[in-house]
mmCIF file of C-alpha atoms in Angstrom:
data_model
loop_
_atom_site.group_PDB
_atom_site.id
_atom_site.type_symbol
_atom_site.label_atom_id
_atom_site.label_comp_id
_atom_site.label_asym_id
_atom_site.label_seq_id
_atom_site.Cartn_x
_atom_site.Cartn_y
_atom_site.Cartn_z
ATOM 1 C CA THR M 1 33.191 0.239 40.090
ATOM 2 C CA THR M 2 30.465 -1.803 41.768
ATOM 3 C CA LEU M 3 29.973 -5.543 41.776
ATOM 4 C CA LEU M 4 26.439 -6.851 41.260
ATOM 5 C CA ARG M 5 26.061 -10.301 42.824
ATOM 6 C CA PHE M 6 23.016 -12.460 42.211
ATOM 7 C CA ASP M 7 21.861 -16.064 42.524
ATOM 8 C CA LEU M 8 19.660 -17.760 39.954
ATOM 9 C CA ASP M 9 17.553 -20.862 40.484
ATOM 10 C CA ARG M 10 17.020 -21.329 36.737
ATOM 11 C CA ALA M 11 18.658 -20.347 33.466
ATOM 12 C CA VAL M 12 17.590 -16.871 32.353
ATOM 13 C CA TYR M 13 18.404 -14.203 29.807
ATOM 14 C CA LEU M 14 19.350 -10.872 31.447
ATOM 15 C CA LYS M 15 20.012 -7.405 30.130
ATOM 16 C CA VAL M 16 21.453 -4.922 32.641
ATOM 17 C CA ASP M 17 21.480 -1.160 32.117
ATOM 18 C CA ILE M 18 22.305 1.810 34.336
ATOM 19 C CA LEU M 19 20.125 4.862 33.787
ATOM 20 C CA ASP M 20 20.541 8.452 34.921
ATOM 21 C CA GLU M 21 17.762 10.361 36.707
ATOM 22 C CA LEU M 22 16.254 11.338 33.347
ATOM 23 C CA GLY M 23 16.001 7.703 32.239
ATOM 24 C CA ARG M 24 18.867 7.850 29.759
ATOM 25 C CA THR M 25 21.130 4.798 29.531
ATOM 26 C CA VAL M 26 24.630 5.739 30.724
ATOM 27 C CA VAL M 27 26.042 2.201 30.956
ATOM 28 C CA GLY M 28 24.385 -0.534 28.978
ATOM 29 C CA ASP M 29 24.663 -4.171 28.138
ATOM 30 C CA GLU M 30 23.920 -3.869 24.408
ATOM 31 C CA SER M 31 22.408 -7.292 23.845
ATOM 32 C CA GLY M 32 22.292 -8.977 27.254
ATOM 33 C CA ARG M 33 23.224 -12.589 27.723
ATOM 34 C CA SER M 34 22.078 -15.925 29.099
ATOM 35 C CA TYR M 35 23.015 -17.029 32.605
ATOM 36 C CA ASN M 36 22.919 -20.562 33.982
ATOM 37 C CA PRO M 37 21.583 -21.371 37.456
ATOM 38 C CA GLY M 38 23.987 -20.507 40.280
ATOM 39 C CA ARG M 39 25.842 -17.503 41.698
ATOM 40 C CA HIS M 40 27.040 -14.752 39.385
ATOM 41 C CA GLU M 41 29.025 -11.520 39.677
ATOM 42 C CA LEU M 42 28.760 -8.695 37.179
ATOM 43 C CA PRO M 43 31.055 -5.645 37.439
ATOM 44 C CA LEU M 44 29.364 -2.287 36.852
ATOM 45 C CA ASP M 45 31.667 0.602 35.969
ATOM 46 C CA LEU M 46 30.383 4.078 36.853
ATOM 47 C CA SER M 47 33.847 5.638 36.993
ATOM 48 C CA GLY M 48 33.083 8.004 34.107
ATOM 49 C CA GLN M 49 29.838 9.236 35.657
ATOM 50 C CA ALA M 50 29.235 12.134 38.040
ATOM 51 C CA SER M 51 28.167 11.602 41.655
ATOM 52 C CA GLY M 52 24.415 11.285 42.078
ATOM 53 C CA ALA M 53 21.456 8.935 41.760
ATOM 54 C CA TYR M 54 21.261 6.240 39.102
ATOM 55 C CA TYR M 55 18.939 3.333 38.424
ATOM 56 C CA LEU M 56 19.956 -0.247 37.759
ATOM 57 C CA ARG M 57 17.445 -1.821 35.365
ATOM 58 C CA ILE M 58 17.472 -5.597 35.005
ATOM 59 C CA SER M 59 15.385 -6.917 32.109
ATOM 60 C CA LEU M 60 14.588 -10.621 32.021
ATOM 61 C CA GLY M 61 13.886 -12.506 28.817
ATOM 62 C CA ASP M 62 10.282 -13.176 29.856
ATOM 63 C CA GLY M 63 9.476 -9.444 29.907
ATOM 64 C CA GLU M 64 9.928 -8.911 33.664
ATOM 65 C CA VAL M 65 11.862 -5.758 34.571
ATOM 66 C CA ARG M 66 13.302 -4.890 37.976
ATOM 67 C CA THR M 67 14.748 -1.527 38.934
ATOM 68 C CA LEU M 68 17.026 -0.638 41.845
ATOM 69 C CA LYS M 69 18.263 2.812 42.844
ATOM 70 C CA LEU M 70 22.037 3.357 43.100
ATOM 71 C CA ILE M 71 23.800 6.312 44.679
ATOM 72 C CA LYS M 72 27.290 7.126 43.460
ATOM 73 C CA HIS M 73 29.491 9.244 45.661
ATOM 74 C CA LYS M 74 33.195 9.974 45.630
#
């Protein structure tokens, strides 16, 4: 399990997904949710996934998408 920590300066809608190397969603936030300004922590559970590279995709309500690479190892 990993903890994603982030600070927001404004209220936003976020959808967070974890994708495998082929772009398939392996852990997904089905509908996303709204976050108020401030500090937030979101647990990400990869315990059922194999070791390897994954991508954290954060989709904002305004259409902006950010992607970060994650490496899971045992």
